[in-house]
Tab-separated table of C-alpha atoms in Angstrom:
chain	number	residue	atom	x	y	z
A	1	MET	CA	-90.750	35.230	-28.187
A	2	ASN	CA	-91.530	31.577	-28.903
A	3	ALA	CA	-88.117	30.168	-27.982
A	4	PRO	CA	-87.744	26.811	-26.240
A	5	VAL	CA	-87.433	26.702	-22.465
A	6	ALA	CA	-85.432	24.362	-20.234
A	7	VAL	CA	-84.963	23.827	-16.521
A	8	VAL	CA	-81.387	22.956	-15.476
A	9	THR	CA	-80.448	21.758	-11.990
A	10	GLY	CA	-76.961	22.137	-10.526
A	11	ALA	CA	-76.716	25.318	-12.570
A	12	ALA	CA	-74.469	27.504	-10.407
A	13	ARG	CA	-71.187	26.063	-11.683
A	14	GLY	CA	-69.502	23.188	-13.500
A	15	ILE	CA	-71.482	21.182	-16.039
A	16	GLY	CA	-74.763	22.814	-15.058
A	17	ALA	CA	-73.515	26.360	-15.631
A	18	ALA	CA	-71.866	25.338	-18.903
A	19	THR	CA	-75.150	23.746	-20.005
A	20	VAL	CA	-77.071	26.947	-19.268
A	21	ASP	CA	-74.562	28.919	-21.328
A	22	ARG	CA	-74.685	26.474	-24.241
A	23	LEU	CA	-78.479	26.309	-24.310
A	24	VAL	CA	-78.819	30.097	-24.278
A	25	ALA	CA	-76.291	30.329	-27.116
A	26	SER	CA	-78.534	27.905	-29.021
A	27	GLY	CA	-81.610	30.094	-28.539
A	28	TRP	CA	-83.087	28.647	-25.350
A	29	ARG	CA	-84.396	30.350	-22.234
A	30	VAL	CA	-83.578	28.676	-18.934
A	31	GLY	CA	-84.739	28.321	-15.365
A	32	ALA	CA	-81.435	27.735	-13.549
A	33	LEU	CA	-81.695	25.849	-10.245
A	34	ASP	CA	-79.149	25.294	-7.506
A	35	ILE	CA	-79.176	24.706	-3.755
A	36	GLY	CA	-77.302	27.874	-2.800
A	37	HIS	CA	-75.960	26.643	0.546
A	38	ASP	CA	-73.572	24.061	1.965
A	39	ASP	CA	-74.428	20.702	3.553
A	40	PRO	CA	-72.651	19.503	6.711
A	41	THR	CA	-72.375	15.967	5.326
A	42	LEU	CA	-70.080	17.138	2.553
A	43	ASP	CA	-66.435	18.170	2.872
A	44	TYR	CA	-66.559	20.725	0.082
A	45	PRO	CA	-68.743	23.781	-0.694
A	46	MET	CA	-71.889	23.727	-2.784
A	47	GLY	CA	-72.732	26.224	-5.499
A	48	THR	CA	-73.608	29.589	-4.012
A	49	VAL	CA	-76.472	31.972	-4.672
A	50	SER	CA	-73.974	34.538	-5.972
A	51	GLU	CA	-72.549	31.996	-8.446
A	52	LEU	CA	-76.073	31.168	-9.623
A	53	GLU	CA	-76.956	34.831	-10.016
A	54	ALA	CA	-73.716	35.400	-11.950
A	55	VAL	CA	-74.731	32.691	-14.438
A	56	ALA	CA	-78.102	34.382	-14.931
A	57	SER	CA	-76.694	37.910	-15.120
A	58	ARG	CA	-74.606	37.202	-18.209
A	59	HIS	CA	-77.678	36.289	-20.263
A	60	ASP	CA	-79.802	39.445	-20.328
A	61	GLY	CA	-83.110	38.101	-19.030
A	62	ARG	CA	-82.978	34.749	-20.797
A	63	VAL	CA	-82.069	32.949	-17.567
A	64	ILE	CA	-83.780	33.172	-14.192
A	65	PRO	CA	-81.888	32.044	-11.052
A	66	LEU	CA	-83.909	29.777	-8.766
A	67	VAL	CA	-82.736	28.513	-5.384
A	68	ALA	CA	-84.041	24.985	-4.807
A	69	ASP	CA	-82.790	21.775	-3.209
A	70	VAL	CA	-83.565	18.838	-5.510
A	71	ARG	CA	-84.188	16.681	-2.417
A	72	ASP	CA	-87.304	18.786	-1.758
A	73	GLN	CA	-90.113	18.005	-4.207
A	74	ARG	CA	-92.085	21.098	-3.241
A	75	ALA	CA	-89.082	23.368	-3.834
A	76	VAL	CA	-88.469	21.839	-7.279
A	77	ASP	CA	-92.173	22.136	-8.124
A	78	THR	CA	-92.109	25.825	-7.184
A	79	ALA	CA	-88.977	26.507	-9.250
A	80	VAL	CA	-90.477	24.803	-12.302
A	81	HIS	CA	-93.760	26.695	-11.833
A	82	THR	CA	-91.811	29.980	-11.708
A	83	THR	CA	-89.957	29.070	-14.907
A	84	VAL	CA	-93.185	28.305	-16.761
A	85	ALA	CA	-94.883	31.423	-15.386
A	86	THR	CA	-91.940	33.543	-16.553
A	87	PHE	CA	-91.342	32.052	-19.999
A	88	GLY	CA	-94.725	30.561	-20.868
A	89	ARG	CA	-93.717	27.007	-21.762
A	90	LEU	CA	-91.379	24.118	-20.889
A	91	ASP	CA	-89.620	21.949	-23.460
A	92	ALA	CA	-86.767	20.295	-21.588
A	93	ALA	CA	-85.474	19.290	-18.177
A	94	ILE	CA	-81.755	18.768	-17.555
A	95	ALA	CA	-80.858	16.975	-14.316
A	96	ASP	CA	-77.278	17.830	-13.419
A	97	ALA	CA	-77.312	18.381	-9.641
A	98	GLY	CA	-74.975	15.896	-8.006
A	99	VAL	CA	-72.748	15.316	-5.001
A	100	ILE	CA	-69.971	12.932	-4.016
A	101	ALA	CA	-69.040	11.818	-0.518
A	102	GLY	CA	-67.294	9.111	1.378
A	103	GLY	CA	-64.143	7.395	0.331
A	104	ARG	CA	-64.983	4.324	2.393
A	105	ASN	CA	-65.742	0.709	1.612
A	106	ALA	CA	-69.418	0.013	0.909
A	107	TRP	CA	-70.055	-1.558	4.329
A	108	GLU	CA	-68.343	1.343	6.100
A	109	THR	CA	-70.341	4.080	4.345
A	110	THR	CA	-72.270	6.133	6.879
A	111	GLU	CA	-76.037	6.528	6.762
A	112	ALA	CA	-75.587	10.248	6.093
A	113	GLU	CA	-73.169	9.657	3.195
A	114	TRP	CA	-75.468	7.056	1.674
A	115	ALA	CA	-78.554	9.216	2.090
A	116	ILE	CA	-77.206	12.430	0.592
A	117	GLN	CA	-75.836	10.736	-2.528
A	118	LEU	CA	-78.953	8.688	-3.232
A	119	ASP	CA	-81.230	11.625	-2.377
A	120	VAL	CA	-79.455	14.204	-4.538
A	121	ASN	CA	-78.080	12.104	-7.370
A	122	LEU	CA	-81.019	9.757	-7.928
A	123	THR	CA	-84.121	10.936	-6.088
A	124	GLY	CA	-83.344	14.480	-7.231
A	125	VAL	CA	-83.617	13.319	-10.847
A	126	TRP	CA	-86.965	11.695	-10.063
A	127	HIS	CA	-88.169	14.888	-8.364
A	128	LEU	CA	-87.261	16.888	-11.452
A	129	ALA	CA	-89.145	14.434	-13.647
A	130	ASN	CA	-92.191	14.664	-11.387
A	131	ALA	CA	-92.098	18.453	-11.570
A	132	THR	CA	-91.487	18.816	-15.309
A	133	ILE	CA	-92.843	15.931	-17.353
A	134	PRO	CA	-96.567	16.819	-17.053
A	135	THR	CA	-95.859	20.320	-18.379
A	136	ILE	CA	-93.511	19.075	-21.098
A	137	LEU	CA	-96.243	16.645	-22.201
A	138	ALA	CA	-98.669	19.557	-22.500
A	139	THR	CA	-96.234	21.805	-24.409
A	140	GLU	CA	-96.656	22.185	-28.148
A	141	PRO	CA	-93.352	21.117	-29.752
A	142	LEU	CA	-91.179	23.583	-31.628
A	143	PRO	CA	-89.413	22.550	-34.850
A	144	GLU	CA	-85.949	23.568	-33.637
A	145	ALA	CA	-85.931	21.753	-30.287
A	146	GLN	CA	-86.709	18.472	-28.609
A	147	ARG	CA	-89.168	17.980	-25.847
A	148	THR	CA	-86.712	16.052	-23.756
A	149	PHE	CA	-85.392	14.915	-20.401
A	150	VAL	CA	-81.617	14.582	-20.053
A	151	ALA	CA	-79.831	13.403	-16.910
A	152	VAL	CA	-76.146	13.506	-16.068
A	153	SER	CA	-74.934	10.193	-14.661
A	154	SER	CA	-71.202	9.386	-14.609
A	155	SER	CA	-68.609	6.963	-15.856
A	156	ALA	CA	-69.129	5.529	-12.354
A	157	GLY	CA	-72.680	4.717	-13.447
A	158	LEU	CA	-71.273	2.403	-16.104
A	159	ARG	CA	-68.409	0.896	-14.153
A	160	ALA	CA	-68.411	0.907	-10.356
A	161	ARG	CA	-65.594	2.658	-8.509
A	162	ARG	CA	-64.002	1.346	-5.339
A	163	ARG	CA	-64.585	3.480	-2.244
A	164	LEU	CA	-67.496	5.154	-4.050
A	165	ALA	CA	-70.208	2.521	-3.614
A	166	ALA	CA	-73.017	4.941	-2.773
A	167	TYR	CA	-72.028	7.313	-5.565
A	168	SER	CA	-71.823	4.454	-8.073
A	169	ALA	CA	-75.163	3.046	-6.900
A	170	SER	CA	-76.835	6.420	-7.354
A	171	LYS	CA	-75.392	6.911	-10.823
A	172	PHE	CA	-76.301	3.381	-11.971
A	173	GLY	CA	-79.789	4.198	-10.720
A	174	VAL	CA	-80.006	7.317	-12.860
A	175	ILE	CA	-79.445	5.187	-15.956
A	176	GLY	CA	-82.188	2.761	-14.962
A	177	LEU	CA	-84.645	5.536	-14.155
A	178	VAL	CA	-84.123	7.580	-17.311
A	179	THR	CA	-84.026	4.681	-19.761
A	180	ALA	CA	-87.318	3.455	-18.261
A	181	MET	CA	-88.689	6.964	-18.779
A	182	ALA	CA	-87.557	6.836	-22.410
A	183	ALA	CA	-89.742	3.760	-22.951
A	184	GLU	CA	-92.681	5.469	-21.248
A	185	LEU	CA	-92.309	8.822	-23.022
A	186	GLY	CA	-91.548	7.497	-26.500
A	187	PRO	CA	-95.194	7.182	-27.568
A	188	GLU	CA	-95.627	10.858	-26.649
A	189	GLY	CA	-92.750	11.930	-28.900
A	190	ILE	CA	-90.562	12.953	-25.949
A	191	THR	CA	-86.965	11.786	-25.685
A	192	ALA	CA	-85.036	10.845	-22.549
A	193	ASN	CA	-81.297	10.247	-22.485
A	194	VAL	CA	-78.345	9.953	-20.119
A	195	VAL	CA	-74.898	11.501	-20.426
A	196	CYS	CA	-71.999	9.835	-18.561
A	197	PRO	CA	-69.023	12.161	-18.094
A	198	GLY	CA	-65.564	10.901	-17.311
A	199	SER	CA	-63.216	12.844	-15.043
A	200	THR	CA	-64.489	16.378	-15.559
A	201	ASP	CA	-62.778	19.532	-14.355
A	202	THR	CA	-65.324	20.511	-11.684
A	203	PRO	CA	-65.357	20.824	-7.870
A	204	LEU	CA	-66.591	17.217	-7.653
A	205	LEU	CA	-63.375	16.046	-9.297
A	206	THR	CA	-61.332	17.972	-6.754
A	207	GLU	CA	-63.229	16.136	-4.027
A	208	SER	CA	-62.676	12.823	-5.845
A	209	ALA	CA	-58.953	13.530	-5.860
A	210	ARG	CA	-59.039	14.153	-2.116
A	211	ILE	CA	-60.902	10.870	-1.575
A	212	TYR	CA	-58.185	8.983	-3.437
A	213	GLY	CA	-55.327	10.904	-1.832
A	214	LEU	CA	-54.278	12.692	-5.022
A	215	ASP	CA	-52.717	16.143	-4.905
A	216	ASP	CA	-53.869	17.114	-8.388
A	217	PRO	CA	-57.155	16.140	-10.103
A	218	SER	CA	-55.314	16.032	-13.427
A	219	ALA	CA	-53.869	12.700	-12.252
A	220	PHE	CA	-57.170	11.150	-13.334
A	221	THR	CA	-56.159	11.631	-16.968
A	222	VAL	CA	-54.214	8.375	-16.663
A	223	HIS	CA	-57.589	6.659	-17.184
A	224	HIS	CA	-58.398	8.661	-20.347
A	225	VAL	CA	-57.323	7.665	-23.843
A	226	LEU	CA	-57.279	11.358	-24.696
A	227	ASP	CA	-54.604	12.851	-22.476
A	228	ARG	CA	-56.786	15.494	-20.859
A	229	LEU	CA	-59.642	15.993	-18.465
A	230	VAL	CA	-63.170	16.381	-19.786
A	231	GLU	CA	-64.280	20.011	-19.680
A	232	PRO	CA	-67.777	21.046	-18.532
A	233	THR	CA	-68.279	22.543	-22.001
A	234	ASP	CA	-67.716	19.098	-23.560
A	235	VAL	CA	-70.622	17.661	-21.590
A	236	ALA	CA	-72.771	20.735	-22.153
A	237	ALA	CA	-72.316	20.427	-25.917
A	238	THR	CA	-73.643	16.878	-25.828
A	239	ILE	CA	-76.630	17.889	-23.700
A	240	ALA	CA	-77.420	20.759	-26.067
A	241	TYR	CA	-77.228	18.402	-29.038
A	242	LEU	CA	-79.624	15.946	-27.367
A	243	SER	CA	-81.995	18.879	-26.850
A	244	SER	CA	-81.899	19.897	-30.501
A	245	ALA	CA	-84.010	18.801	-33.459
A	246	ALA	CA	-80.943	17.031	-34.875
A	247	ALA	CA	-81.247	14.430	-32.086
A	248	SER	CA	-84.886	13.579	-32.712
A	249	ALA	CA	-84.168	9.852	-33.244
A	250	ILE	CA	-82.069	9.451	-30.088
A	251	THR	CA	-83.820	8.216	-26.968
A	252	GLY	CA	-82.962	5.746	-24.252
A	253	ALA	CA	-79.291	6.347	-25.027
A	254	VAL	CA	-76.476	6.278	-22.490
A	255	ILE	CA	-73.732	8.426	-23.961
A	256	PRO	CA	-70.185	8.529	-22.557
A	257	VAL	CA	-68.422	11.882	-22.673
A	258	ASP	CA	-65.303	10.509	-21.050
A	259	ALA	CA	-62.207	11.203	-23.182
A	260	GLY	CA	-62.050	7.482	-23.895
A	261	MET	CA	-62.146	6.291	-20.279
A	262	GLY	CA	-64.563	3.507	-21.190
A	263	ILE	CA	-62.137	1.966	-23.709
A	264	GLU	CA	-59.545	1.062	-21.085
């Protein structure tokens, strides 16, 4: 079967899991990556192996679950190699793995809080690019899909948030990295774009609410022109579009999916 193939990080839940589902519904096969264990620096649980396997199990062999920490280049390389060995090609890489930590002023952020957010949110995107771009370059394009790299940044990558300096720095960095890649990959016919979600109904938003002392994450809707949270499926739909042939003229774009947060 000559269907397009993507690698998606952060795939056990939230935006990553929704992206896997949307891509498969659009005819893709997917290598789904997640860390599968908690980190002592963080005050909330990471995606589990069982959650990752549940995402794969609902897709009848079109998704393979792969446990990998995006901070570890060798682990990402191995996961990508397994995806290509299983499906025979690689058309797209979707960098969604991300963490949030802290709740302190910039100068009070601990070394551990700084390191985990920069390492996962920014260096993890670079690791995925290192692992995937050479193979994507060597893959013969299909008419129905883009050869593409898409990264998930954040509304905090467009407008810094108080008490989230390290998170904002990492997400600003994602935009710089991926738009530079767009300039480099353009001559090869490969697109690279960034999606910036607003307050999205995921475990990270629950942790954001805790950081700001809010009892209910839905309180963040006060910053949205549309009176609702962003859903993971909203972001996944945009990622799937950017991976489709219909988006062939879009590269170097930074696209808000934020229920109008950026207007305020």
